[in-house]
CSV table of N, CA and C in Angstrom, one decimal:
chain,number,residue,atom,x,y,z
A,405,MET,N,-34.8,26.6,-122.0
A,405,MET,CA,-33.6,26.8,-121.5
A,405,MET,C,-33.3,28.2,-121.7
A,406,PRO,N,-32.9,29.2,-121.1
A,406,PRO,CA,-32.4,30.4,-121.6
A,406,PRO,C,-31.2,30.4,-122.6
A,407,ARG,N,-31.0,31.3,-123.4
A,407,ARG,CA,-29.8,31.4,-124.3
A,407,ARG,C,-28.4,31.7,-123.4
A,408,ARG,N,-28.6,32.3,-122.0
A,408,ARG,CA,-27.6,32.7,-121.7
A,408,ARG,C,-26.6,31.5,-120.8
A,409,PHE,N,-27.2,30.3,-120.7
A,409,PHE,CA,-26.7,29.3,-120.2
A,409,PHE,C,-26.1,28.5,-121.5
A,410,SER,N,-25.1,28.9,-121.9
A,410,SER,CA,-24.5,28.1,-123.2
A,410,SER,C,-24.2,26.8,-122.9
A,411,LYS,N,-23.4,26.5,-121.7
A,411,LYS,CA,-23.0,25.2,-121.5
A,411,LYS,C,-23.9,24.3,-121.5
A,412,CYS,N,-25.4,24.8,-120.6
A,412,CYS,CA,-26.4,23.9,-120.3
A,412,CYS,C,-26.9,23.6,-121.8
A,413,LEU,N,-26.9,24.5,-122.5
A,413,LEU,CA,-27.6,24.4,-123.8
A,413,LEU,C,-26.6,23.2,-124.6
A,414,SER,N,-25.4,23.4,-124.7
A,414,SER,CA,-24.5,22.4,-125.3
A,414,SER,C,-24.8,21.1,-124.9
A,415,ILE,N,-24.9,20.8,-123.6
A,415,ILE,CA,-25.2,19.6,-122.9
A,415,ILE,C,-26.5,19.2,-123.3
A,416,ALA,N,-27.6,19.9,-123.4
A,416,ALA,CA,-28.7,19.7,-123.7
A,416,ALA,C,-28.9,19.3,-125.1
A,417,ASN,N,-28.0,19.8,-126.1
A,417,ASN,CA,-28.0,19.4,-127.4
A,417,ASN,C,-27.2,17.8,-127.4
A,418,GLN,N,-26.2,17.8,-126.7
A,418,GLN,CA,-25.6,16.5,-126.7
A,418,GLN,C,-26.4,15.3,-126.1
A,419,ILE,N,-27.1,15.6,-125.4
A,419,ILE,CA,-28.0,14.6,-124.7
A,419,ILE,C,-29.4,14.5,-125.2
A,420,ARG,N,-29.8,15.6,-126.2
A,420,ARG,CA,-31.0,15.4,-127.1
A,420,ARG,C,-32.1,15.6,-126.0
A,421,ASP,N,-32.0,16.3,-124.8
A,421,ASP,CA,-33.1,16.9,-124.0
A,421,ASP,C,-32.9,17.9,-123.7
A,422,ARG,N,-34.2,18.8,-123.3
A,422,ARG,CA,-33.8,20.3,-122.6
A,422,ARG,C,-34.4,20.2,-121.8
A,423,ARG,N,-35.0,19.1,-121.0
A,423,ARG,CA,-35.2,19.4,-119.8
A,423,ARG,C,-34.6,19.7,-118.8
A,424,VAL,N,-34.7,20.6,-117.7
A,424,VAL,CA,-33.6,21.1,-116.9
A,424,VAL,C,-33.1,19.9,-115.9
A,425,ASP,N,-34.1,19.3,-115.2
A,425,ASP,CA,-33.6,18.0,-114.6
A,425,ASP,C,-32.7,17.1,-115.2
A,426,ARG,N,-33.0,16.6,-116.3
A,426,ARG,CA,-32.3,15.7,-117.3
A,426,ARG,C,-30.8,16.5,-117.5
A,427,VAL,N,-30.7,17.7,-118.0
A,427,VAL,CA,-29.6,18.4,-118.1
A,427,VAL,C,-28.8,18.4,-117.0
A,428,LEU,N,-29.3,18.7,-115.8
A,428,LEU,CA,-28.3,18.9,-114.6
A,428,LEU,C,-28.1,17.5,-114.2
A,429,GLY,N,-28.9,16.4,-114.2
A,429,GLY,CA,-28.5,15.1,-114.0
A,429,GLY,C,-27.2,14.6,-114.7
A,430,SER,N,-27.3,15.0,-116.0
A,430,SER,CA,-26.2,14.7,-117.0
A,430,SER,C,-24.8,15.4,-116.5
A,431,ILE,N,-25.0,16.5,-115.9
A,431,ILE,CA,-24.0,17.3,-115.5
A,431,ILE,C,-23.3,16.6,-114.4
A,432,TYR,N,-24.2,16.0,-113.2
A,432,TYR,CA,-23.8,15.8,-112.1
A,432,TYR,C,-23.2,14.4,-112.5
A,433,GLU,N,-23.9,13.4,-113.3
A,433,GLU,CA,-23.1,12.2,-113.8
A,433,GLU,C,-21.6,12.3,-114.2
A,434,ARG,N,-21.6,13.5,-115.2
A,434,ARG,CA,-20.1,13.6,-115.8
A,434,ARG,C,-19.2,14.2,-114.5
A,435,GLU,N,-19.5,14.9,-113.6
A,435,GLU,CA,-18.7,15.4,-112.5
A,435,GLU,C,-18.4,14.1,-111.7
A,436,LYS,N,-19.3,13.4,-111.6
A,436,LYS,CA,-19.2,12.2,-110.7
A,436,LYS,C,-18.2,11.3,-111.3
A,437,ARG,N,-18.2,10.9,-112.4
A,437,ARG,CA,-17.4,10.1,-113.1
A,437,ARG,C,-16.1,10.3,-113.0
A,438,ALA,N,-15.8,12.1,-113.4
A,438,ALA,CA,-14.3,12.5,-113.4
A,438,ALA,C,-13.9,12.4,-111.9
A,439,TYR,N,-14.8,12.6,-110.8
A,439,TYR,CA,-14.2,12.6,-109.5
A,439,TYR,C,-13.6,11.1,-109.3
A,440,VAL,N,-14.3,10.0,-109.9
A,440,VAL,CA,-13.9,8.7,-109.5
A,440,VAL,C,-13.0,8.3,-110.2
A,441,ASP,N,-12.8,8.8,-111.4
A,441,ASP,CA,-11.2,8.6,-112.3
A,441,ASP,C,-10.1,9.2,-111.8
A,442,ALA,N,-10.4,10.2,-111.1
A,442,ALA,CA,-9.2,11.3,-110.5
A,442,ALA,C,-8.9,10.7,-109.1
A,443,GLU,N,-10.0,9.9,-108.3
A,443,GLU,CA,-9.5,9.3,-107.2
A,443,GLU,C,-8.9,8.0,-107.3
A,444,LYS,N,-9.2,7.4,-108.4
A,444,LYS,CA,-8.6,6.0,-108.9
A,444,LYS,C,-7.0,6.5,-109.4
A,445,ILE,N,-6.8,7.5,-109.9
A,445,ILE,CA,-5.4,7.8,-110.3
A,445,ILE,C,-4.6,8.1,-109.2
A,446,TYR,N,-5.4,8.8,-108.1
A,446,TYR,CA,-4.7,9.2,-107.0
A,446,TYR,C,-4.3,8.0,-106.1
A,447,ASN,N,-5.3,6.9,-105.8
A,447,ASN,CA,-4.7,6.0,-105.1
A,447,ASN,C,-4.0,5.0,-105.8
A,448,GLN,N,-3.8,5.1,-107.2
A,448,GLN,CA,-2.7,4.3,-107.7
A,448,GLN,C,-1.5,4.9,-107.4
A,449,MET,N,-1.3,6.3,-107.3
A,449,MET,CA,-0.2,7.0,-107.3
A,449,MET,C,0.4,6.8,-105.8
A,450,ILE,N,-0.4,6.8,-104.7
A,450,ILE,CA,-0.1,6.5,-103.4
A,450,ILE,C,0.3,4.9,-103.3
A,451,GLU,N,-0.5,4.2,-104.0
A,451,GLU,CA,0.2,2.5,-103.8
A,451,GLU,C,1.5,2.6,-104.4
A,452,GLU,N,2.0,3.0,-105.5
A,452,GLU,CA,3.2,3.0,-106.0
A,452,GLU,C,4.4,3.5,-105.2
A,453,VAL,N,3.9,4.7,-104.5
A,453,VAL,CA,4.9,5.3,-103.7
A,453,VAL,C,5.1,4.2,-102.5
A,454,GLU,N,3.9,3.8,-102.1
A,454,GLU,CA,4.0,2.8,-100.8
A,454,GLU,C,5.0,1.7,-101.2
A,455,ALA,N,4.8,0.9,-102.2
A,455,ALA,CA,5.5,-0.2,-102.6
A,455,ALA,C,6.6,0.2,-102.8
A,456,ARG,N,7.3,1.4,-103.2
A,456,ARG,CA,8.5,1.5,-103.5
A,456,ARG,C,9.3,1.5,-102.1
A,457,ARG,N,8.6,2.3,-101.1
A,457,ARG,CA,9.1,2.6,-100.0
A,457,ARG,C,9.3,1.3,-99.2
A,458,GLU,N,8.3,0.5,-99.4
A,458,GLU,CA,8.4,-1.0,-98.7
A,458,GLU,C,9.5,-1.7,-99.0
A,459,TYR,N,9.7,-1.9,-100.6
A,459,TYR,CA,10.9,-2.4,-101.3
A,459,TYR,C,12.1,-2.0,-100.6
A,460,MET,N,12.2,-0.6,-100.6
A,460,MET,CA,13.4,0.0,-100.1
A,460,MET,C,13.8,-0.2,-98.6
A,461,HIS,N,12.6,-0.3,-97.8
A,461,HIS,CA,12.7,-0.7,-96.5
A,461,HIS,C,13.5,-2.2,-96.4
A,462,GLY,N,12.9,-3.1,-97.1
A,462,GLY,CA,13.4,-4.6,-97.0
A,462,GLY,C,14.8,-4.6,-97.6
A,463,ILE,N,15.4,-3.6,-98.4
A,463,ILE,CA,16.7,-3.6,-98.7
A,463,ILE,C,17.5,-3.1,-97.5
A,464,ILE,N,17.0,-1.8,-96.8
A,464,ILE,CA,17.5,-1.4,-95.5
A,464,ILE,C,17.8,-2.3,-94.5
A,465,LEU,N,16.7,-3.3,-94.2
A,465,LEU,CA,16.8,-4.1,-93.5
A,465,LEU,C,17.9,-5.3,-93.8
A,466,GLU,N,18.1,-5.8,-94.8
A,466,GLU,CA,19.0,-6.8,-95.3
A,466,GLU,C,20.5,-6.2,-95.3
A,467,LEU,N,20.5,-4.7,-95.4
A,467,LEU,CA,21.9,-4.4,-95.5
A,467,LEU,C,22.4,-4.1,-94.0
A,468,MET,N,21.3,-3.7,-93.1
A,468,MET,CA,21.6,-4.0,-91.3
A,468,MET,C,22.2,-5.0,-91.1
A,469,LYS,N,21.5,-6.3,-91.7
A,469,LYS,CA,22.0,-7.5,-91.2
A,469,LYS,C,23.5,-8.0,-91.3
A,470,LEU,N,23.8,-7.4,-92.5
A,470,LEU,CA,25.3,-7.3,-92.9
A,470,LEU,C,26.4,-6.9,-92.0
A,471,GLU,N,27.3,-7.0,-92.0
A,471,GLU,CA,28.4,-6.5,-91.0
A,471,GLU,C,28.7,-5.0,-91.8
A,472,SER,N,28.8,-4.0,-91.0
A,472,SER,CA,28.8,-2.5,-91.2
A,472,SER,C,30.1,-2.6,-91.7
A,473,ASP,N,30.3,-1.6,-92.7
A,473,ASP,CA,31.7,-0.8,-93.1
A,473,ASP,C,31.2,0.4,-93.7
A,474,PHE,N,32.3,1.1,-94.2
A,474,PHE,CA,32.1,2.2,-94.8
A,474,PHE,C,31.2,2.3,-95.9
A,475,VAL,N,31.3,1.5,-97.0
A,475,VAL,CA,30.5,1.6,-98.3
A,475,VAL,C,29.2,1.0,-97.7
A,476,LEU,N,28.9,-0.1,-97.1
A,476,LEU,CA,27.6,-0.1,-96.9
A,476,LEU,C,26.6,0.8,-96.1
A,477,ASP,N,27.6,1.4,-95.2
A,477,ASP,CA,27.0,2.6,-94.4
A,477,ASP,C,26.6,3.7,-95.3
A,478,GLU,N,27.4,4.0,-96.3
A,478,GLU,CA,27.0,5.1,-97.3
A,478,GLU,C,25.8,4.9,-98.1
A,479,TRP,N,25.8,3.6,-98.7
A,479,TRP,CA,24.6,3.4,-99.2
A,479,TRP,C,23.4,3.1,-98.5
A,480,LEU,N,23.5,2.9,-97.2
A,480,LEU,CA,22.4,2.6,-96.5
A,480,LEU,C,21.8,4.2,-95.8
A,481,ALA,N,22.6,5.1,-96.0
A,481,ALA,CA,22.4,6.4,-95.7
A,481,ALA,C,21.6,6.9,-97.0
A,482,VAL,N,22.0,6.4,-98.4
A,482,VAL,CA,21.3,7.0,-99.5
A,482,VAL,C,20.0,6.7,-99.6
A,483,LEU,N,19.7,5.2,-99.2
A,483,LEU,CA,18.3,4.4,-99.2
A,483,LEU,C,17.6,5.0,-98.0
A,484,ARG,N,18.2,5.5,-96.7
A,484,ARG,CA,17.0,6.0,-95.9
A,484,ARG,C,16.9,7.5,-96.3
A,485,ALA,N,17.7,8.2,-97.0
A,485,ALA,CA,17.1,9.6,-97.3
A,485,ALA,C,16.1,9.2,-98.4
A,486,ALA,N,16.4,8.2,-99.3
A,486,ALA,CA,15.1,8.1,-100.3
A,486,ALA,C,13.8,7.5,-99.6
A,487,GLU,N,13.8,7.0,-98.7
A,487,GLU,CA,13.1,6.4,-98.0
A,487,GLU,C,12.2,7.7,-97.3
A,488,GLN,N,13.0,8.4,-96.7
A,488,GLN,CA,12.4,9.6,-96.0
A,488,GLN,C,11.8,10.6,-97.1
A,489,GLU,N,12.2,10.5,-97.9
A,489,GLU,CA,11.4,11.4,-99.4
A,489,GLU,C,10.1,10.7,-99.7
A,490,ASP,N,10.2,9.5,-99.7
A,490,ASP,CA,9.0,8.8,-100.0
A,490,ASP,C,7.7,9.1,-98.9
A,491,PHE,N,8.3,9.0,-97.7
A,491,PHE,CA,7.2,9.3,-96.6
A,491,PHE,C,6.8,10.8,-96.5
A,492,THR,N,7.7,11.5,-97.1
A,492,THR,CA,7.2,13.2,-97.2
A,492,THR,C,6.4,13.1,-98.4
A,493,GLU,N,6.5,12.5,-99.4
A,493,GLU,CA,5.7,12.3,-100.7
A,493,GLU,C,4.5,11.9,-100.3
A,494,ILE,N,4.2,10.8,-99.6
A,494,ILE,CA,3.0,10.1,-99.1
A,494,ILE,C,2.3,11.1,-98.4
A,495,SER,N,2.8,11.8,-97.3
A,495,SER,CA,2.2,12.7,-96.6
A,495,SER,C,1.6,13.9,-97.2
A,496,ARG,N,2.3,14.3,-98.1
A,496,ARG,CA,2.0,15.8,-99.0
A,496,ARG,C,1.0,15.2,-99.8
A,497,LYS,N,1.0,13.9,-100.4
A,497,LYS,CA,-0.4,13.6,-101.4
A,497,LYS,C,-1.6,13.3,-100.4
A,498,LEU,N,-1.2,12.9,-99.1
A,498,LEU,CA,-2.3,12.8,-98.3
A,498,LEU,C,-3.0,13.9,-97.8
A,499,ALA,N,-2.4,15.0,-97.6
A,499,ALA,CA,-2.7,16.2,-96.9
A,499,ALA,C,-3.7,16.9,-98.1
C-alpha cells in the first residue's frame, strides 16, 4: 500500500493485514457500525419527544374535560404551545 494513504496504512497496522480488500472491508465495517449507532441514538431521541408529546396530550385532554375557567385556560394554552414545539421538533428531526 503506498505511503500517501496514511489512514489506510494506520488501519492496515491495526488489523495487521496490508491487503487492500481487507483494509477497505474494515473501513466499511467501521462506517457501518458508526451509522447504526447514530441511527439508534436518533430513533431514541424521536421516541422520547413522541412520548413527551403523548403525555402532554393526555394532560390536555384531562384539562379539557374539566370546567373551563381562566386558570385552567392559561395552563391549557401553555401545554398546547409546548405540544406544538414538540411537533416542530419532531418534524425538524425527521426532515
